[in-house]
CSV table of C-alpha atoms and ligand atoms in Angstrom, one decimal:
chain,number,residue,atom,x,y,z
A,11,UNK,CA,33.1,-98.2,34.2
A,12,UNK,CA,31.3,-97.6,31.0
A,13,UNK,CA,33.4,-95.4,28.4
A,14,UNK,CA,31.5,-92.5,27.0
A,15,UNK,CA,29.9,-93.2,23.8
A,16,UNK,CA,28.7,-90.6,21.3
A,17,UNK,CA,29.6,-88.4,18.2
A,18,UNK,CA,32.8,-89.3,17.0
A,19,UNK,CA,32.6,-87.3,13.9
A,20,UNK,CA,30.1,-85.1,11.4
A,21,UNK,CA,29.8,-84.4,8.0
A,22,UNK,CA,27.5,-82.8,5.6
A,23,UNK,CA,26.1,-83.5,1.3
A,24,UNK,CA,24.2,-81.0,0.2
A,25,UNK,CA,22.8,-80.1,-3.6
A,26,UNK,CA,24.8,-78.1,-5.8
A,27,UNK,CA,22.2,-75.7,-6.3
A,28,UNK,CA,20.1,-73.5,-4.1
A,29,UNK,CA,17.2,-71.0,-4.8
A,30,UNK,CA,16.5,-67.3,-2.7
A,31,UNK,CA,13.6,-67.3,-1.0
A,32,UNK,CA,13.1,-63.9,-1.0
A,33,UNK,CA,12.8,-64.8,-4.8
A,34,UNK,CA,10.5,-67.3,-4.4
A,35,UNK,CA,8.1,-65.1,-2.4
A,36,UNK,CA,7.9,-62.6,-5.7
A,37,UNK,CA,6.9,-65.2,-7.6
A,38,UNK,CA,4.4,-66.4,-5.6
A,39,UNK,CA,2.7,-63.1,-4.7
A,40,UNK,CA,3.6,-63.5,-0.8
A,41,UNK,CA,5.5,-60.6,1.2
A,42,UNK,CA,9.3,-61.9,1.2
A,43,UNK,CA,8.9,-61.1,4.7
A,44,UNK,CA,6.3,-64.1,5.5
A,45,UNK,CA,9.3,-66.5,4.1
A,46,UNK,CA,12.4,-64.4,5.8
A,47,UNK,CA,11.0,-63.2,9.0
A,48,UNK,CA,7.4,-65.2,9.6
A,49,UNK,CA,9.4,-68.6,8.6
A,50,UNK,CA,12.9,-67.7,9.6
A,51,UNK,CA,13.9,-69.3,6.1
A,52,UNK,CA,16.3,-67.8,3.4
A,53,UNK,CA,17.9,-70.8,1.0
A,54,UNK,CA,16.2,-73.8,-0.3
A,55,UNK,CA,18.2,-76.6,-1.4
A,56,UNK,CA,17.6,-77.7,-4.7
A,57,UNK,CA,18.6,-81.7,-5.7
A,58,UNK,CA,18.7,-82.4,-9.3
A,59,UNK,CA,17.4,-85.5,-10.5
A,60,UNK,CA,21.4,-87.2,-10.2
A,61,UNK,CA,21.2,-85.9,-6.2
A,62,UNK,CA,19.0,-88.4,-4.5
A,63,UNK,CA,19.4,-89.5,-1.5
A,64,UNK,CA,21.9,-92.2,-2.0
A,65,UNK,CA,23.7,-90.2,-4.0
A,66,UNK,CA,23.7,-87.6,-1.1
A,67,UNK,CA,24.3,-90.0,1.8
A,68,UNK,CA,27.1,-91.5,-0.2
A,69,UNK,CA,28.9,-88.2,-0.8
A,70,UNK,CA,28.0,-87.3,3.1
A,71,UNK,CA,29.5,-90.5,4.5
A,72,UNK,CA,32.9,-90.7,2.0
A,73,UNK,CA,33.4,-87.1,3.3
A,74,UNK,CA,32.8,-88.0,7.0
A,75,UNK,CA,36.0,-90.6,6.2
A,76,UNK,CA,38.1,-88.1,4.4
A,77,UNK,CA,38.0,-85.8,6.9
A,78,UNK,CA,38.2,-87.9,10.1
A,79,UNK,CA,40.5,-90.0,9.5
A,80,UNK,CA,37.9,-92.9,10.4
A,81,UNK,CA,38.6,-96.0,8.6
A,82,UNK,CA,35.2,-97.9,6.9
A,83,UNK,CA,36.7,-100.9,7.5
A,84,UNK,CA,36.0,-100.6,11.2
A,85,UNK,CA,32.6,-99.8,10.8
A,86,UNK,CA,30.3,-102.6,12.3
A,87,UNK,CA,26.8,-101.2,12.0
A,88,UNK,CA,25.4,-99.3,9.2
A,89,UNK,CA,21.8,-97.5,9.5
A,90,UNK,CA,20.3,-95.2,6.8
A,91,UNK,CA,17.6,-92.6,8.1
A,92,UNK,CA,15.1,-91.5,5.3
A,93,UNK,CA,11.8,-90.8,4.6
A,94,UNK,CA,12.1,-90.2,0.7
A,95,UNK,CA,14.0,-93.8,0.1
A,96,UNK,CA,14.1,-94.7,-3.6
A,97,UNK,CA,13.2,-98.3,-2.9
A,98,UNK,CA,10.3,-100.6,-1.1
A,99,UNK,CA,12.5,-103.1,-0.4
A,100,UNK,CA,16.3,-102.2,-1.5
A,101,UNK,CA,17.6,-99.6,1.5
A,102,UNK,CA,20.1,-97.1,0.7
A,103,UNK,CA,22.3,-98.7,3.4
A,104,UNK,CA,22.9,-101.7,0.6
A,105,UNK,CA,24.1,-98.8,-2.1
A,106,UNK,CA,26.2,-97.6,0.5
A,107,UNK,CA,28.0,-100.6,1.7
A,108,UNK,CA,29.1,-101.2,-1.7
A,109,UNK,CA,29.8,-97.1,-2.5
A,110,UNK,CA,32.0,-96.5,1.3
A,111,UNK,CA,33.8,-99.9,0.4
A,112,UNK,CA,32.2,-101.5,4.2
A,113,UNK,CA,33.0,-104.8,5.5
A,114,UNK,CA,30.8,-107.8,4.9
A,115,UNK,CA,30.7,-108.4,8.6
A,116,UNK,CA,28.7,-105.6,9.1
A,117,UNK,CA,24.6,-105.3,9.8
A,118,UNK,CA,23.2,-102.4,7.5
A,119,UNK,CA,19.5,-101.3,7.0
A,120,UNK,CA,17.6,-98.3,6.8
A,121,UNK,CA,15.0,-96.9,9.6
A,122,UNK,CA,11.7,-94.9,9.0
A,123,UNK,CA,10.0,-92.6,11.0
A,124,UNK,CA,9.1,-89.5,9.4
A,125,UNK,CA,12.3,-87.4,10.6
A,126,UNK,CA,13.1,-89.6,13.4
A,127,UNK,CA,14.6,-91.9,11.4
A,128,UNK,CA,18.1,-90.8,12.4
A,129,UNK,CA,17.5,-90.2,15.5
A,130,UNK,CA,16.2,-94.2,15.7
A,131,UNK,CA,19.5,-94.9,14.4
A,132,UNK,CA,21.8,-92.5,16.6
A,133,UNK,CA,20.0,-94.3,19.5
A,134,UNK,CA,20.6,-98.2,18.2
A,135,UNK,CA,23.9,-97.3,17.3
A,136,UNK,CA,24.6,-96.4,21.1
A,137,UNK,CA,22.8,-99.1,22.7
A,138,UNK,CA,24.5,-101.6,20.2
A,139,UNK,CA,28.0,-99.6,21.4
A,140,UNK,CA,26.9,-99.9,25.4
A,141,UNK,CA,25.6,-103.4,24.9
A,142,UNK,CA,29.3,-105.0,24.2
A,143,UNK,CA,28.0,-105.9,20.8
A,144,UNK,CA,30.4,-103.8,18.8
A,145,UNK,CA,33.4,-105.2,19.9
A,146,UNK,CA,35.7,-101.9,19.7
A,147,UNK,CA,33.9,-101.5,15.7
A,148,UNK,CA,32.0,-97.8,14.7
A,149,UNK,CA,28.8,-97.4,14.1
A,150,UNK,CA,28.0,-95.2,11.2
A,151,UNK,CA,24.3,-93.2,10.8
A,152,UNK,CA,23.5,-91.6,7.8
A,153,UNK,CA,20.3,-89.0,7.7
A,154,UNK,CA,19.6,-88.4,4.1
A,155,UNK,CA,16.3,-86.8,2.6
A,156,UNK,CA,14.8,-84.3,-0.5
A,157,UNK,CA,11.4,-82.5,1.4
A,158,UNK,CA,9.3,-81.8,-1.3
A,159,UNK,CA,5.4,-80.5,-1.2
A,160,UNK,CA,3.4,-79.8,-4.1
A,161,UNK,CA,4.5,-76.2,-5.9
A,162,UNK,CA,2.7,-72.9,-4.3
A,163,UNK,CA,1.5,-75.0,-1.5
A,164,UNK,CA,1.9,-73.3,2.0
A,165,UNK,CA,4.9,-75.9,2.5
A,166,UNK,CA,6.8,-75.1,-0.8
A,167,UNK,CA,8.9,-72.6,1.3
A,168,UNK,CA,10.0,-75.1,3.7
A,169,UNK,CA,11.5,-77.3,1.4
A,170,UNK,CA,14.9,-78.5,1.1
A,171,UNK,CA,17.4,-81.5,0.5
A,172,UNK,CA,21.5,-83.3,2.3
A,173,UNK,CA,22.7,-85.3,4.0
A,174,UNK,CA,24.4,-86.0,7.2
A,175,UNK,CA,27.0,-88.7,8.6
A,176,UNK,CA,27.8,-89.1,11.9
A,177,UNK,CA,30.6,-91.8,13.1
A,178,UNK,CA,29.2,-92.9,16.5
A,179,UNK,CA,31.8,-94.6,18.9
A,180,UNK,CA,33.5,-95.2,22.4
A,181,UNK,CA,35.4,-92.2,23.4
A,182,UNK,CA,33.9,-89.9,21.2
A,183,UNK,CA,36.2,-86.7,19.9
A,184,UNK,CA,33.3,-84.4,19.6
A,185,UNK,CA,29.9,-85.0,21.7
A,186,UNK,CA,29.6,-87.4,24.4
A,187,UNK,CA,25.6,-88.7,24.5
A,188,UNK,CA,24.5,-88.7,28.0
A,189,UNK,CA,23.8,-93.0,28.6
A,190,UNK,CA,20.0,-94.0,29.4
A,191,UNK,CA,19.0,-89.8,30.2
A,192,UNK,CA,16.6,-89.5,27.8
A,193,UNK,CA,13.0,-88.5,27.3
A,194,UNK,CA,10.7,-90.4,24.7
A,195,UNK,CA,7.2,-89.5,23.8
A,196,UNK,CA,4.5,-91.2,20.6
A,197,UNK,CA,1.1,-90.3,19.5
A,198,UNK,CA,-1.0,-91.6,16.3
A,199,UNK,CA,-1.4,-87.9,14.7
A,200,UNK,CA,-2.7,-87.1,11.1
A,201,UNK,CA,0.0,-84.3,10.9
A,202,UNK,CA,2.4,-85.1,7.9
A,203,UNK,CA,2.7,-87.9,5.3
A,204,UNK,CA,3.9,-89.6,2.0
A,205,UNK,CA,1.1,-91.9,0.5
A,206,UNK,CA,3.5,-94.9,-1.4
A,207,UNK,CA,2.8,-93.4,-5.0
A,208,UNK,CA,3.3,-90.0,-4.0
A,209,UNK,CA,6.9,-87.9,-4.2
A,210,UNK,CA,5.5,-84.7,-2.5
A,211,UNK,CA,4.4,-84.5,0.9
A,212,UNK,CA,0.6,-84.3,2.4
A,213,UNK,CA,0.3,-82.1,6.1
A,214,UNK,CA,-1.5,-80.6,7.5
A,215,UNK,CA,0.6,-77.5,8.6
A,216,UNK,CA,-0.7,-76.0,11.3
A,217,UNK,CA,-1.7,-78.9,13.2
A,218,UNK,CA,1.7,-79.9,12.2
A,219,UNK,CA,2.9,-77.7,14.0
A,220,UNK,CA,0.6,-78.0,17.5
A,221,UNK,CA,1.7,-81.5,17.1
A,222,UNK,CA,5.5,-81.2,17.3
A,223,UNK,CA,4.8,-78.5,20.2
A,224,UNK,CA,2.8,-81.2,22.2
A,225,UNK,CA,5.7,-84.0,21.2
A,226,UNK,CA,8.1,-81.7,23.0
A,227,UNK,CA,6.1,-80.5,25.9
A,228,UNK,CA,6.1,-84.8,26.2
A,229,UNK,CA,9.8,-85.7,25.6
A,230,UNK,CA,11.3,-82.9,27.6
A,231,UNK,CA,9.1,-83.8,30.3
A,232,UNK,CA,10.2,-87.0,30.4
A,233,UNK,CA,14.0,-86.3,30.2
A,234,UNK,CA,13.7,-83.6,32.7
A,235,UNK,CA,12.5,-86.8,35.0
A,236,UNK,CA,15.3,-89.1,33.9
A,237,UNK,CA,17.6,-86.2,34.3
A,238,UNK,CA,17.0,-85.1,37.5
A,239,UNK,CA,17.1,-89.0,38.6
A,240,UNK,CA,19.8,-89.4,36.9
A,241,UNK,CA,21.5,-86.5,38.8
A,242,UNK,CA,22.7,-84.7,35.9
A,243,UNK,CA,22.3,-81.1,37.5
A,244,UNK,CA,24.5,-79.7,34.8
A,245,UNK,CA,22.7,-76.7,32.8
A,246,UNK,CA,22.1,-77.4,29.2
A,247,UNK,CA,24.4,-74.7,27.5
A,248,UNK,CA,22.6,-75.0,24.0
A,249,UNK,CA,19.8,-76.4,22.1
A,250,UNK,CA,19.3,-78.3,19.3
A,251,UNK,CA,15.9,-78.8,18.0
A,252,UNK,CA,14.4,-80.3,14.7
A,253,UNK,CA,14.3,-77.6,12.0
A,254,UNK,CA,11.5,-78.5,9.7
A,255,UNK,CA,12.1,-74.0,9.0
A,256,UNK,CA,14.1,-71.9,11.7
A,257,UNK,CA,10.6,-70.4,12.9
A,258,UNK,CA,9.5,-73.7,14.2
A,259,UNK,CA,12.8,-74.0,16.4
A,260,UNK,CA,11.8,-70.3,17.8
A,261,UNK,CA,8.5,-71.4,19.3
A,262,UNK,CA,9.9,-74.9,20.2
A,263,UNK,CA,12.6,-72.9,22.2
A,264,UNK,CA,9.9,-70.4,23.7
A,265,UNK,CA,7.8,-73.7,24.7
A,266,UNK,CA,10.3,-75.2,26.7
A,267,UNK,CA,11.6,-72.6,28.4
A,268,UNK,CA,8.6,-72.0,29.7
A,269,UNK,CA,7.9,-75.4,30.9
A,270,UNK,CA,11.1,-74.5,32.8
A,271,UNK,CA,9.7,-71.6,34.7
A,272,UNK,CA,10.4,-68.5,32.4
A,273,UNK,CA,7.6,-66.2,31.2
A,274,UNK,CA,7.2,-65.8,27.7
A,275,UNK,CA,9.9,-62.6,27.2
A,276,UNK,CA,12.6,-63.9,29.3
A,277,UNK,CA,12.1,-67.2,27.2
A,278,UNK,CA,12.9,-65.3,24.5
A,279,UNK,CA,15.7,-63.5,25.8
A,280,UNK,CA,17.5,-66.5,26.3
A,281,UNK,CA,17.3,-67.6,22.0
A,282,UNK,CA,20.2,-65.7,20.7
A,283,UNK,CA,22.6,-67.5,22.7
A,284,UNK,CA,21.3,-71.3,23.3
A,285,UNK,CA,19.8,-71.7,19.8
A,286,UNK,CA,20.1,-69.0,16.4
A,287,UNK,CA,24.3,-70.7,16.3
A,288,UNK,CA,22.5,-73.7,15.3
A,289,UNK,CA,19.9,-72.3,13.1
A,290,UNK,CA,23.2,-71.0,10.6
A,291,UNK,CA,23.4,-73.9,8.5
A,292,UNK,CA,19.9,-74.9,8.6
A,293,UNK,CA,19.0,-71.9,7.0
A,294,UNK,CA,21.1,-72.1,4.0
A,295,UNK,CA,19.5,-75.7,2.9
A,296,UNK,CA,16.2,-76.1,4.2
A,297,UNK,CA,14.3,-79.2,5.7
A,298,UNK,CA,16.5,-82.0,5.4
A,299,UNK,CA,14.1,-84.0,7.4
A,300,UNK,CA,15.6,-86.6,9.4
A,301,UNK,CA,19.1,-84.6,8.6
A,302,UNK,CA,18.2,-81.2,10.1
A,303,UNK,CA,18.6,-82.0,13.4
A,304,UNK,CA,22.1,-83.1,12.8
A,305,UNK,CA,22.6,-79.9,10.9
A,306,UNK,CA,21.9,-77.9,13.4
A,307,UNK,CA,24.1,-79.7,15.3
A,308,UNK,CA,26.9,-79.3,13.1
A,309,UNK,CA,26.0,-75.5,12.2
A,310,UNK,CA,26.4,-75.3,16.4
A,311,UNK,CA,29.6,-77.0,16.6
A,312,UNK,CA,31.0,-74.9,13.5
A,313,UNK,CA,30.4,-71.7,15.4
A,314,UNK,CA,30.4,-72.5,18.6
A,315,UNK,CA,32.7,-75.8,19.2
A,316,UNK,CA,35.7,-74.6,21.0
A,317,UNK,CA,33.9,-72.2,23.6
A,318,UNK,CA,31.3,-75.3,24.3
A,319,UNK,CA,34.0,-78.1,25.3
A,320,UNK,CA,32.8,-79.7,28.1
A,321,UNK,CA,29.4,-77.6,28.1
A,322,UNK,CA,26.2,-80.0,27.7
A,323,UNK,CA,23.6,-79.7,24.4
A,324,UNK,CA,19.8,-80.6,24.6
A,325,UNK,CA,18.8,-82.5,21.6
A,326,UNK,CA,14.8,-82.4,20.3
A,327,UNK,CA,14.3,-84.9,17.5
A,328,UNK,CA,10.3,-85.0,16.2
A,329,UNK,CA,9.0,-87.4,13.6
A,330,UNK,CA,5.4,-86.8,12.0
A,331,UNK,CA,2.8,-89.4,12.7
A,332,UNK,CA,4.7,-89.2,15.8
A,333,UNK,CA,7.5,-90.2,17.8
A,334,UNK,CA,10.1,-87.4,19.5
A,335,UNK,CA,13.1,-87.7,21.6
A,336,UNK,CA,14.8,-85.6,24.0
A,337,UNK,CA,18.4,-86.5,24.7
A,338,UNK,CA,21.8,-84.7,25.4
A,339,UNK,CA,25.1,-84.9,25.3
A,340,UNK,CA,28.8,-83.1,26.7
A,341,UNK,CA,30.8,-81.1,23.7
A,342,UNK,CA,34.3,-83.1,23.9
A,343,UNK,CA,37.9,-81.7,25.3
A,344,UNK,CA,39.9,-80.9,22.0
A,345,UNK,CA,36.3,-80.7,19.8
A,346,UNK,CA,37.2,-77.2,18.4
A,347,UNK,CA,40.2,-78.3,17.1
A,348,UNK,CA,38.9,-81.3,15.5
A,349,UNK,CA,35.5,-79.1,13.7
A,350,UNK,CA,38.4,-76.5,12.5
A,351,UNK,CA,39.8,-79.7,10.5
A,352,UNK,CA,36.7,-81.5,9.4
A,353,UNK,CA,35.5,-78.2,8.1
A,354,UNK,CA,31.5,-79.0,8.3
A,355,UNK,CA,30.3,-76.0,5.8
A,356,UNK,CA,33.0,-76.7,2.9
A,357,UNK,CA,30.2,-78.5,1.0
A,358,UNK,CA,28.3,-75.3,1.1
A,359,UNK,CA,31.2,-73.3,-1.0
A,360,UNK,CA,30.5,-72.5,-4.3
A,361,UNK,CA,27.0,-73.6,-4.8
A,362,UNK,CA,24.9,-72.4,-8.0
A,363,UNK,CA,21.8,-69.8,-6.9
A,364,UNK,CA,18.8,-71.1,-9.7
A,365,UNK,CA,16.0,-69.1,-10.5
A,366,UNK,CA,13.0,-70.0,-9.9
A,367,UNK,CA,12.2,-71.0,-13.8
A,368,UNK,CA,14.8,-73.1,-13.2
A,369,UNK,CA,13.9,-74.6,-10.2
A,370,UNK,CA,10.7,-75.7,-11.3
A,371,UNK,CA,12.3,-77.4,-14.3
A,372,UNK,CA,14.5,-79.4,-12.2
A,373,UNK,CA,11.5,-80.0,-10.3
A,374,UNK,CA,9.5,-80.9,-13.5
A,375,UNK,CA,12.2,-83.4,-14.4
A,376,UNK,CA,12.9,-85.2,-11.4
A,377,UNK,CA,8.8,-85.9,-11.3
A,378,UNK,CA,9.0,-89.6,-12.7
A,379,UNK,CA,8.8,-92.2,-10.2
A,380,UNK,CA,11.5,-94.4,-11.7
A,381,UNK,CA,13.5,-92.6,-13.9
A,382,UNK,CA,15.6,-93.8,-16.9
A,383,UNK,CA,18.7,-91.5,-18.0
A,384,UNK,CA,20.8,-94.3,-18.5
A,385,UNK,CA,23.7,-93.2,-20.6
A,386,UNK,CA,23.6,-89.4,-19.8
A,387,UNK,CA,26.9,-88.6,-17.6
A,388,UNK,CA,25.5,-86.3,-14.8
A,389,UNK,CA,27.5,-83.3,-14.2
A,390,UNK,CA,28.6,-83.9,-10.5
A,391,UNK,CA,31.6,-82.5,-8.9
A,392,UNK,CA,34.6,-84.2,-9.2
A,393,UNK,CA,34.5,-87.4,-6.8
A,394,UNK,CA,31.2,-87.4,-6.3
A,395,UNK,CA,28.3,-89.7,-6.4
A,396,UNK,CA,25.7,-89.6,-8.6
A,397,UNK,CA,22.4,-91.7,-9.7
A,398,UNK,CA,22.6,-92.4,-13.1
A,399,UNK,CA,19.1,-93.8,-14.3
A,400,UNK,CA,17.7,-97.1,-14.2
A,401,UNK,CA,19.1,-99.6,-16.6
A,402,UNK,CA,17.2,-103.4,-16.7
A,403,UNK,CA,15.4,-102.1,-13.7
A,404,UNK,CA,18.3,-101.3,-11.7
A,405,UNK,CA,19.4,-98.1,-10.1
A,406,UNK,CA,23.1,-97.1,-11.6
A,407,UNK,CA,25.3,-95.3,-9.2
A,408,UNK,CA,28.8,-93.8,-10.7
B,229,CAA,N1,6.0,-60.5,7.4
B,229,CAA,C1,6.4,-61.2,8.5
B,229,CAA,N2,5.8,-62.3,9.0
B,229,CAA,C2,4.7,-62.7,8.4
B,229,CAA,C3,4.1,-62.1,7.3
B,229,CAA,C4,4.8,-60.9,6.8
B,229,CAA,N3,4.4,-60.3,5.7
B,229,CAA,N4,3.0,-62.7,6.9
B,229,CAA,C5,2.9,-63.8,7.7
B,229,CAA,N5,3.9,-63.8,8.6
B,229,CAA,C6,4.1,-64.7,9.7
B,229,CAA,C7,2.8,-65.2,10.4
B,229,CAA,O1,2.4,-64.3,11.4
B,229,CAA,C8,3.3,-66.5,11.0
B,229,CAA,O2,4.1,-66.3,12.2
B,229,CAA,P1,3.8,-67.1,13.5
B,229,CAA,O3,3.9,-68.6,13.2
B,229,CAA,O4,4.8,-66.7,14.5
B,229,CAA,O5,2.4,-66.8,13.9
B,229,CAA,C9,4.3,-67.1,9.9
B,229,CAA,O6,4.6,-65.9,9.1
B,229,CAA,C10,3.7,-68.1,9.0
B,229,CAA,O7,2.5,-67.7,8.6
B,229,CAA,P2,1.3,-68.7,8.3
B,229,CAA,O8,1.1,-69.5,9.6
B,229,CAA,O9,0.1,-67.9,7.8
B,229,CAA,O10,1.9,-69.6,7.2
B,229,CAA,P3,1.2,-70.7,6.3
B,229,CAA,O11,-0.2,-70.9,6.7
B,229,CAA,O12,1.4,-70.3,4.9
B,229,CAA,O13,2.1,-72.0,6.6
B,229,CAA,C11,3.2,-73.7,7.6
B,229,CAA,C12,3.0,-72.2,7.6
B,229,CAA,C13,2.0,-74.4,8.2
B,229,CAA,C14,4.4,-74.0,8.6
B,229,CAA,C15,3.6,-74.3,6.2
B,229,CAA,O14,4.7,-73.7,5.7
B,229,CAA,C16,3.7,-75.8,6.2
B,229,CAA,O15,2.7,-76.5,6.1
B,229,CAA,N6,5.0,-76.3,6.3
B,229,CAA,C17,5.2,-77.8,6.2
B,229,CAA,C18,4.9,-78.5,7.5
B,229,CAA,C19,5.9,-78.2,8.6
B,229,CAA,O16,7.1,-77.9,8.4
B,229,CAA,N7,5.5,-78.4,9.9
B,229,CAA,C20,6.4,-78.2,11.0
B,229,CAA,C21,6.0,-79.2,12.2
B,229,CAA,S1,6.0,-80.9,11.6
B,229,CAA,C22,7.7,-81.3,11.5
B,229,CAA,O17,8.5,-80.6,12.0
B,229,CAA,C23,8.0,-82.5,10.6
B,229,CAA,C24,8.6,-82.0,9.3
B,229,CAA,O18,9.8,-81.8,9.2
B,229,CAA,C25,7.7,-81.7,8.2
């Protein structure tokens, strides 16, 4: 019999800074209320020019082993999900191999698809698992990104910047993936992009949005096949859905439960309970991209994980351009005790709220594409990672 495979353990980077949206509204000249209630957004995390997203996976992943109690050196497989990497050619999976301390027997790369990139590799990492090619080794994913679109465009409120890690393994401690169930759906769509030369974003928001809608209508279709032929007749408890802004996972929601029968208000009804636990930590960063998914996951499982053991979780990941996935998984016996220890929101604690002055200044100085501080110590929190310029054309990490 095939041992379960899944989510061994999750943790979370995020900036040390965030900005109010509420106070972002003001200075735009928009109602607070289009960004609070019309988005369903309230924090934006801010990354200074020190937190990019190696410096963010790396301080993700050397949490995920601190609070585990994972060891690196069993890690076998190594995949870095971003769509804001700092390199053509260099992935952040080679900064981290050196930064975790991996083994040299180990495949690492990064994986692009807009915000599917994690997804891509949460989905390897099982197959390579169920395939035998593991050998008893962890696989570890990293989802790492900074959304950014162009100041007072109509994304700039759905911005946002972290990191997730997730140890994938046999006998998982805290969500068992549900083995070759899963629903997967592409289309070539103009919806969202990052030209080479560019650092901000293009999209086109509100076919954006249709987009992802259609992607799910596709996916879930296509697990709800797989599912019932699988005969998995279990209920999904919870939902999980990308959060490009908690709004988005609202309609998503409404969507497919109507695709299961409901009309529109008893859709609705049923939000509170299988998605807003997951929308908590979510809405305190912003888009993390291919990471929000896996913070709502881990925003779920910090409210919600010892009521859900043994309850099953739906699981919508969407990339622009676009690929999407709809998979599940069974919350493990003994996962509330093990989210009390790994204590996913501690990165949160203690952040700095900037103003929005301030926030475009960081914004102003991270703008170079290859940026050379070299010699200036950045103030990071003790133990943490940061980029420290380029020196002789080479990216410093201390
Ligand atoms: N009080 C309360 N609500 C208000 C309001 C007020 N004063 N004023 C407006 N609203 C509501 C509107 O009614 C609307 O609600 P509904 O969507 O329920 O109709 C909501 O606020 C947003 O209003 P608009 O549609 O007018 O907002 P906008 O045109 O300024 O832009 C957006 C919205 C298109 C999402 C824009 O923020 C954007 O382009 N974001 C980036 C793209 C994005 O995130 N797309 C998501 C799908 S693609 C994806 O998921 C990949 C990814 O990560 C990027």
């Amino acid at each position: 019999m095939t041992p379960s495979i899944g989510i061994d353990a999750i943790a979370l980077a995020v900036p040390q800074g965030y900005i109010e949206l509420s106070e972002l509204a003001e200075a735009r000249g928009v109602p607070p209320g289009k960004y609070v209630e019309g988005l369903g957004v309230r924090r934006m995390a801010v990354a200074q020019r020190w937190e990019d997203p190696v410096a963010l996976a790396a301080n993700a992943a050397r949490r995920l082993f601190a609070t585990s109690g994972q060891d690196p050196s069993r890690v076998g497989l190594c995949v870095v999900g971003t769509e804001t990497a700092v390199d053509h050619s260099k992935p952040i999976a080679a900064w981290l191999h050196r930064l975790l301390g991996l083994p040299q027997r180990a495949r690492v790369y990064e994986s692009k698809h807009a915000c599917f990139g994690g997804t891509a590799g949460l989905l390897t990492a099982l197959d390579w698992i169920a395939s035998g090619s593991a050998g008893g080794r962890t696989a570890l994913v990293v989802c790492t990104d900074i959304a950014r679109y162009e100041l007072r465009s109509a994304g700039e409120p759905t911005q946002g910047a972290g990191a997730v890690a997730l140890l994938v393994s046999e006998r998982p401690r805290l969500l068992a993936l549900d083995p070759s169930v899963s629903g997967s759906y592409s289309k070539d769509v103009d919806d969202f992009w990052r030209p080479l030369h560019r650092k901000e974003a293009l999209v086109d928001g509100h076919h954006s949005v249709q987009c992802y809608l259609d992607a799910l209508e596709g996916a879930y279709g296509a697990w709800k096949e797989a599912n019932a032929a699988g005969d998995l007749h279990a209920p999904l408890a919870r939902r999980c859905y990308h959060v490009p802004y908690g709004k988005m996972a609202r309609k998503a929601h409404r969507h497919a439960r109507q695709l299961d029968g409901l009309s529109e208000p008893e859709a609705d009804a049923t939000f509170a309970a299988e998605v807003a636990p997951s929308l908590a930590l979510p809405a305190e960063v912003g888009n993390v991209y291919t990471g929000s998914l896996y913070f709502a996951l881990a925003s779920l499982l910090h409210a919600e994980a010892a009521k859900l053991e043994g309850a099953r979780v739906g699981l919508f990941s969407y990339g622009s351009g676009c690929t999407a996935e709809f998979f599940a998984g069974r919350v493990a016996s003994g996962a509330g005790a093990l989210v009390k220890s790994l204590a996913l929101d501690a990165p949160l604690e203690g952040r700095r709220r900037y103003g929005v002055a301030e926030y475009e200044a960081i914004r102003a100085a991270d703008a170079e594409a290859d940026p050379s501080f070299a010699g200036v110590r950045p103030p990071t929190r003790p133990g943490e990672v940061a980029f420290a310029g380029i020196e002789n054309g080479r990216r410093i990490y201390l």
